[in-house]
């Protein structure tokens, strides 16, 4: 059982009433009243709690406005924030438990959103609520699959290879974003300083997304080779050390975009107003 589940069970055993069960002749309950609880229940509860906190904050800080949640600047900021969480989950608990897996699932959801906003803007624009709803449904489906891990023992495989897909997509999105912004800089003619600053921020953010997306691709194959083909486990550590080293570059490259987001929060958004007078929340003028 995952360490967090064991801690919750131990705390509950120490604080629960003497016996809240009605009279029973069930030998399993007589010998252990906690037989009503199992790892599947606790892992489902953990997923509900962890996703509610993480995604609740992501939505709360944007006023539960789907359009603002899909803002490119906000997504890059959340994307960079997960880089702090990634090493933290390794430092505080070195077991490959479900907290790590749920965290990676949350990170993957942000990567899918980045790909949609950058590469499929015409699909996402105007349908942000539906896109976020589909993303939440996917997160819930994989969470339930992971919670029932004791029936199949492959939740780690599914989440790891889902990360391979999402990292590939965010790497592609980074290349698209950087090249599109670069073309805007070179072929845009005379531009306002705020527009030039935004385009440079997109170039750097795209480079950071590509750096992260492509450097993490070896991790799932290495993990699979270790588990199923007896590769030396030290290669898992080497792969993650390479990922963490690349994260330093990615965080630095994301800084200009985060700066624009923070400035927007303080002073409002003045550089991207569409023909209707509305903010275009992160959809580039070069889309």
CSV table of C-alpha atoms in Angstrom, one decimal:
chain,number,residue,atom,x,y,z
A,1,UNK,CA,0.0,0.0,0.0
A,2,UNK,CA,1.2,3.5,-0.7
A,3,UNK,CA,2.9,5.3,2.2
A,4,UNK,CA,0.3,8.0,2.3
A,5,UNK,CA,-2.4,5.5,2.5
A,6,UNK,CA,-0.7,3.7,5.4
A,7,UNK,CA,-0.3,7.1,7.2
A,8,UNK,CA,-4.0,7.8,6.7
A,9,UNK,CA,-5.0,4.4,7.9
A,10,UNK,CA,-2.7,4.6,11.0
A,11,UNK,CA,-4.1,8.0,11.9
A,12,UNK,CA,-7.7,6.8,11.5
A,13,UNK,CA,-7.0,3.7,13.6
A,14,UNK,CA,-5.7,5.9,16.4
A,15,UNK,CA,-8.6,8.3,16.4
A,16,UNK,CA,-11.7,6.4,15.3
A,17,UNK,CA,-14.5,5.5,17.8
A,18,UNK,CA,-14.2,2.2,19.6
A,19,UNK,CA,-16.7,0.6,17.3
A,20,UNK,CA,-19.2,2.3,15.0
A,21,UNK,CA,-20.4,-0.8,13.3
A,22,UNK,CA,-23.8,-2.3,14.1
A,23,UNK,CA,-23.8,-5.9,15.5
A,24,UNK,CA,-22.5,-8.3,12.9
A,25,UNK,CA,-21.6,-12.0,12.6
A,26,UNK,CA,-19.2,-11.4,9.7
A,27,UNK,CA,-15.9,-12.9,10.9
A,28,UNK,CA,-13.9,-10.5,8.7
A,29,UNK,CA,-15.4,-7.5,10.4
A,30,UNK,CA,-15.3,-9.0,13.9
A,31,UNK,CA,-11.5,-9.6,13.5
A,32,UNK,CA,-10.8,-6.3,11.7
A,33,UNK,CA,-13.5,-3.5,11.5
A,34,UNK,CA,-11.2,-1.7,9.0
A,35,UNK,CA,-11.8,-4.5,6.5
A,36,UNK,CA,-14.5,-2.1,5.1
A,37,UNK,CA,-11.7,0.0,3.7
A,38,UNK,CA,-9.1,-1.1,1.1
A,39,UNK,CA,-6.4,0.4,-1.0
A,40,UNK,CA,-8.8,1.0,-3.9
A,41,UNK,CA,-11.0,3.2,-1.8
A,42,UNK,CA,-8.1,5.1,-0.4
A,43,UNK,CA,-6.5,5.7,-3.8
A,44,UNK,CA,-9.8,6.9,-5.2
A,45,UNK,CA,-10.1,9.3,-2.3
A,46,UNK,CA,-6.5,10.4,-2.8
A,47,UNK,CA,-7.2,11.1,-6.5
A,48,UNK,CA,-10.3,13.1,-5.7
A,49,UNK,CA,-8.5,15.1,-3.0
A,50,UNK,CA,-5.3,15.8,-5.0
A,51,UNK,CA,-7.0,16.6,-8.3
A,52,UNK,CA,-9.6,18.8,-6.5
A,53,UNK,CA,-6.8,20.8,-4.8
A,54,UNK,CA,-4.5,21.2,-7.9
A,55,UNK,CA,-7.1,21.8,-10.6
A,56,UNK,CA,-9.3,23.7,-8.1
A,57,UNK,CA,-6.5,26.2,-7.6
A,58,UNK,CA,-5.9,26.4,-11.4
A,59,UNK,CA,-9.5,27.3,-12.0
A,60,UNK,CA,-10.0,29.4,-8.8
A,61,UNK,CA,-7.1,31.7,-9.7
A,62,UNK,CA,-8.7,32.4,-13.1
A,63,UNK,CA,-12.1,33.0,-11.7
A,64,UNK,CA,-13.5,29.7,-13.1
A,65,UNK,CA,-13.5,31.3,-16.6
A,66,UNK,CA,-12.6,28.6,-19.1
A,67,UNK,CA,-11.3,31.2,-21.6
A,68,UNK,CA,-8.9,32.6,-19.0
A,69,UNK,CA,-7.8,29.1,-17.9
A,70,UNK,CA,-6.8,28.4,-21.5
A,71,UNK,CA,-4.8,31.6,-21.7
A,72,UNK,CA,-1.4,30.7,-23.1
A,73,UNK,CA,0.4,32.9,-20.5
A,74,UNK,CA,-1.4,31.2,-17.6
A,75,UNK,CA,-0.8,27.7,-19.0
A,76,UNK,CA,2.9,28.4,-19.4
A,77,UNK,CA,3.0,29.7,-15.8
A,78,UNK,CA,1.2,26.6,-14.5
A,79,UNK,CA,3.5,24.5,-16.7
A,80,UNK,CA,6.6,26.1,-15.1
A,81,UNK,CA,5.1,25.7,-11.6
A,82,UNK,CA,4.9,21.9,-12.0
A,83,UNK,CA,8.7,22.0,-12.5
A,84,UNK,CA,9.0,22.9,-8.9
A,85,UNK,CA,6.6,20.1,-7.9
A,86,UNK,CA,8.4,17.4,-9.9
A,87,UNK,CA,11.6,17.4,-7.9
A,88,UNK,CA,9.7,17.9,-4.7
A,89,UNK,CA,7.7,14.7,-5.1
A,90,UNK,CA,11.0,12.8,-5.5
A,91,UNK,CA,12.8,14.5,-2.6
A,92,UNK,CA,10.0,14.1,0.0
A,93,UNK,CA,9.1,10.5,-0.9
A,94,UNK,CA,11.3,8.3,-3.0
A,95,UNK,CA,8.7,5.5,-3.5
A,96,UNK,CA,7.0,5.4,-6.9
A,97,UNK,CA,3.6,5.8,-5.1
A,98,UNK,CA,0.3,7.1,-6.4
A,99,UNK,CA,0.9,10.7,-5.3
A,100,UNK,CA,3.7,10.8,-7.9
A,101,UNK,CA,1.5,9.1,-10.5
A,102,UNK,CA,-1.4,11.5,-9.9
A,103,UNK,CA,1.1,14.5,-10.1
A,104,UNK,CA,2.4,13.3,-13.4
A,105,UNK,CA,-1.2,12.9,-14.7
A,106,UNK,CA,-1.9,16.5,-13.7
A,107,UNK,CA,1.3,17.7,-15.5
A,108,UNK,CA,0.3,15.7,-18.6
A,109,UNK,CA,-3.2,17.4,-18.6
A,110,UNK,CA,-1.5,20.8,-18.7
A,111,UNK,CA,0.7,19.6,-21.6
A,112,UNK,CA,-2.3,18.5,-23.6
A,113,UNK,CA,-3.9,21.9,-23.0
A,114,UNK,CA,-0.8,23.7,-24.2
A,115,UNK,CA,-0.8,21.6,-27.4
A,116,UNK,CA,-4.4,22.4,-28.1
A,117,UNK,CA,-4.0,26.1,-27.5
A,118,UNK,CA,-0.9,26.4,-29.6
A,119,UNK,CA,-1.5,23.9,-32.4
A,120,UNK,CA,-5.3,23.8,-32.6
A,121,UNK,CA,-6.4,27.4,-31.8
A,122,UNK,CA,-9.3,27.3,-34.1
A,123,UNK,CA,-10.6,24.2,-32.4
A,124,UNK,CA,-10.1,25.5,-28.9
A,125,UNK,CA,-11.2,29.1,-29.3
A,126,UNK,CA,-14.9,29.4,-28.4
A,127,UNK,CA,-15.0,25.9,-27.1
A,128,UNK,CA,-12.7,26.2,-24.0
A,129,UNK,CA,-15.4,24.8,-21.7
A,130,UNK,CA,-15.8,21.7,-23.8
A,131,UNK,CA,-12.1,21.2,-24.1
A,132,UNK,CA,-11.6,21.5,-20.4
A,133,UNK,CA,-14.5,19.2,-19.7
A,134,UNK,CA,-13.0,16.6,-22.0
A,135,UNK,CA,-9.6,17.0,-20.3
A,136,UNK,CA,-11.2,16.5,-16.9
A,137,UNK,CA,-13.1,13.4,-18.1
A,138,UNK,CA,-9.7,12.0,-19.3
A,139,UNK,CA,-8.1,12.7,-16.0
A,140,UNK,CA,-11.0,11.1,-14.1
A,141,UNK,CA,-10.9,8.0,-16.3
A,142,UNK,CA,-7.1,7.4,-15.8
A,143,UNK,CA,-7.4,8.2,-12.1
A,144,UNK,CA,-10.1,5.4,-11.7
A,145,UNK,CA,-7.9,3.0,-13.7
A,146,UNK,CA,-5.0,3.8,-11.4
A,147,UNK,CA,-7.1,3.4,-8.3
A,148,UNK,CA,-8.0,-0.1,-9.3
A,149,UNK,CA,-4.3,-0.9,-9.8
A,150,UNK,CA,-4.5,-4.1,-7.6
A,151,UNK,CA,-6.6,-5.7,-10.4
A,152,UNK,CA,-4.1,-5.2,-13.2
A,153,UNK,CA,-0.9,-3.6,-11.8
A,154,UNK,CA,-0.3,-1.5,-14.9
A,155,UNK,CA,-1.3,2.0,-13.9
A,156,UNK,CA,2.3,3.1,-13.9
A,157,UNK,CA,2.7,1.9,-17.4
A,158,UNK,CA,-0.3,3.7,-18.6
A,159,UNK,CA,0.6,7.0,-16.9
A,160,UNK,CA,4.2,6.7,-18.1
A,161,UNK,CA,3.4,6.2,-21.7
A,162,UNK,CA,0.7,8.8,-21.6
A,163,UNK,CA,3.5,11.1,-20.5
A,164,UNK,CA,5.4,10.0,-23.6
A,165,UNK,CA,2.5,11.2,-25.7
A,166,UNK,CA,1.9,14.4,-23.9
A,167,UNK,CA,5.6,15.3,-23.9
A,168,UNK,CA,5.9,14.6,-27.6
A,169,UNK,CA,2.9,16.9,-28.2
A,170,UNK,CA,4.2,19.7,-26.0
A,171,UNK,CA,7.6,19.4,-27.7
A,172,UNK,CA,5.9,19.8,-31.1
A,173,UNK,CA,3.8,22.7,-29.7
A,174,UNK,CA,6.9,24.4,-28.5
A,175,UNK,CA,8.5,24.2,-32.0
A,176,UNK,CA,5.3,25.5,-33.6
A,177,UNK,CA,5.0,28.4,-31.1
A,178,UNK,CA,8.6,29.4,-31.4
A,179,UNK,CA,8.6,29.3,-35.3
A,180,UNK,CA,5.3,31.1,-35.5
A,181,UNK,CA,6.4,33.9,-33.2
A,182,UNK,CA,9.8,34.1,-35.0
A,183,UNK,CA,8.0,34.6,-38.3
A,184,UNK,CA,5.9,37.3,-36.7
A,185,UNK,CA,9.1,39.1,-35.6
A,186,UNK,CA,10.7,38.9,-39.0
A,187,UNK,CA,7.7,39.4,-41.3
A,188,UNK,CA,5.5,41.6,-39.2
A,189,UNK,CA,6.8,45.0,-40.4
A,190,UNK,CA,6.5,47.9,-38.0
A,191,UNK,CA,5.1,46.6,-34.7
A,192,UNK,CA,4.2,48.0,-31.3
A,193,UNK,CA,6.8,47.4,-28.6
A,194,UNK,CA,4.3,45.4,-26.6
A,195,UNK,CA,3.8,43.1,-29.6
A,196,UNK,CA,7.5,42.6,-30.1
A,197,UNK,CA,7.9,41.8,-26.4
A,198,UNK,CA,5.0,39.2,-26.6
A,199,UNK,CA,6.5,37.6,-29.7
A,200,UNK,CA,9.9,37.3,-28.1
A,201,UNK,CA,8.3,35.8,-25.0
A,202,UNK,CA,6.5,33.2,-27.2
A,203,UNK,CA,9.8,32.4,-28.9
A,204,UNK,CA,11.5,31.7,-25.6
A,205,UNK,CA,8.5,29.8,-24.2
A,206,UNK,CA,8.3,27.7,-27.3
A,207,UNK,CA,12.0,26.8,-26.9
A,208,UNK,CA,11.4,25.9,-23.3
A,209,UNK,CA,8.4,23.7,-24.1
A,210,UNK,CA,10.4,21.9,-26.8
A,211,UNK,CA,13.4,21.5,-24.5
A,212,UNK,CA,11.2,19.9,-21.8
A,213,UNK,CA,9.0,17.8,-24.2
A,214,UNK,CA,11.9,16.2,-26.1
A,215,UNK,CA,14.3,15.6,-23.2
A,216,UNK,CA,11.7,13.6,-21.2
A,217,UNK,CA,10.9,11.2,-24.0
A,218,UNK,CA,13.6,8.6,-22.9
A,219,UNK,CA,12.0,8.1,-19.5
A,220,UNK,CA,9.1,5.8,-20.4
A,221,UNK,CA,11.2,3.5,-22.6
A,222,UNK,CA,13.9,3.3,-19.9
A,223,UNK,CA,11.3,2.6,-17.2
A,224,UNK,CA,9.8,-0.2,-19.4
A,225,UNK,CA,13.2,-1.7,-20.1
A,226,UNK,CA,14.0,-1.8,-16.4
A,227,UNK,CA,10.8,-3.4,-15.4
A,228,UNK,CA,10.3,-5.9,-18.2
A,229,UNK,CA,13.8,-6.4,-19.7
A,230,UNK,CA,16.1,-6.3,-16.6
A,231,UNK,CA,17.9,-3.0,-17.5
A,232,UNK,CA,20.0,-1.7,-14.7
A,233,UNK,CA,17.7,0.5,-12.5
A,234,UNK,CA,20.4,3.2,-12.3
A,235,UNK,CA,19.4,4.3,-15.8
A,236,UNK,CA,16.0,5.5,-14.4
A,237,UNK,CA,17.9,7.9,-12.2
A,238,UNK,CA,20.2,9.0,-15.0
A,239,UNK,CA,17.2,9.7,-17.2
A,240,UNK,CA,15.5,11.8,-14.6
A,241,UNK,CA,18.7,13.6,-13.8
A,242,UNK,CA,18.9,14.6,-17.5
A,243,UNK,CA,15.2,15.8,-17.3
A,244,UNK,CA,15.9,17.9,-14.2
A,245,UNK,CA,19.0,19.4,-15.8
A,246,UNK,CA,16.9,20.4,-18.8
A,247,UNK,CA,14.2,21.8,-16.5
A,248,UNK,CA,16.6,24.5,-15.5
A,249,UNK,CA,16.8,25.7,-19.0
A,250,UNK,CA,13.1,25.4,-19.5
A,251,UNK,CA,12.3,27.4,-16.4
A,252,UNK,CA,14.6,30.2,-17.6
A,253,UNK,CA,13.1,30.2,-21.0
A,254,UNK,CA,9.6,30.4,-19.6
A,255,UNK,CA,10.4,33.5,-17.4
A,256,UNK,CA,9.5,36.1,-20.1
A,257,UNK,CA,6.1,34.6,-20.6
A,258,UNK,CA,5.5,34.4,-16.8
A,259,UNK,CA,6.6,38.0,-16.6
A,260,UNK,CA,3.9,39.0,-19.1
A,261,UNK,CA,1.3,37.1,-17.2
A,262,UNK,CA,2.2,38.7,-13.9
A,263,UNK,CA,2.2,42.1,-15.5
A,264,UNK,CA,-1.2,41.4,-17.0
A,265,UNK,CA,-2.5,40.6,-13.5
A,266,UNK,CA,-1.3,44.0,-12.2
A,267,UNK,CA,-1.8,46.3,-15.1
A,268,UNK,CA,-4.3,44.6,-17.4
A,269,UNK,CA,-3.7,43.3,-20.9
A,270,UNK,CA,-3.1,46.1,-23.5
A,271,UNK,CA,-1.3,44.4,-26.3
A,272,UNK,CA,-3.9,41.9,-27.7
A,273,UNK,CA,-7.3,43.4,-28.4
A,274,UNK,CA,-9.3,41.8,-31.1
A,275,UNK,CA,-11.8,43.4,-33.5
A,276,UNK,CA,-14.6,43.1,-30.9
A,277,UNK,CA,-12.7,44.8,-28.2
A,278,UNK,CA,-12.1,41.7,-26.2
A,279,UNK,CA,-8.9,40.2,-25.0
A,280,UNK,CA,-7.7,37.3,-27.1
A,281,UNK,CA,-6.2,35.4,-24.1
A,282,UNK,CA,-3.0,34.0,-25.4
A,283,UNK,CA,-4.1,33.3,-29.0
A,284,UNK,CA,-1.3,34.8,-31.1
A,285,UNK,CA,-2.0,37.3,-33.8
A,286,UNK,CA,-0.1,35.0,-36.1
A,287,UNK,CA,-2.6,32.2,-35.6
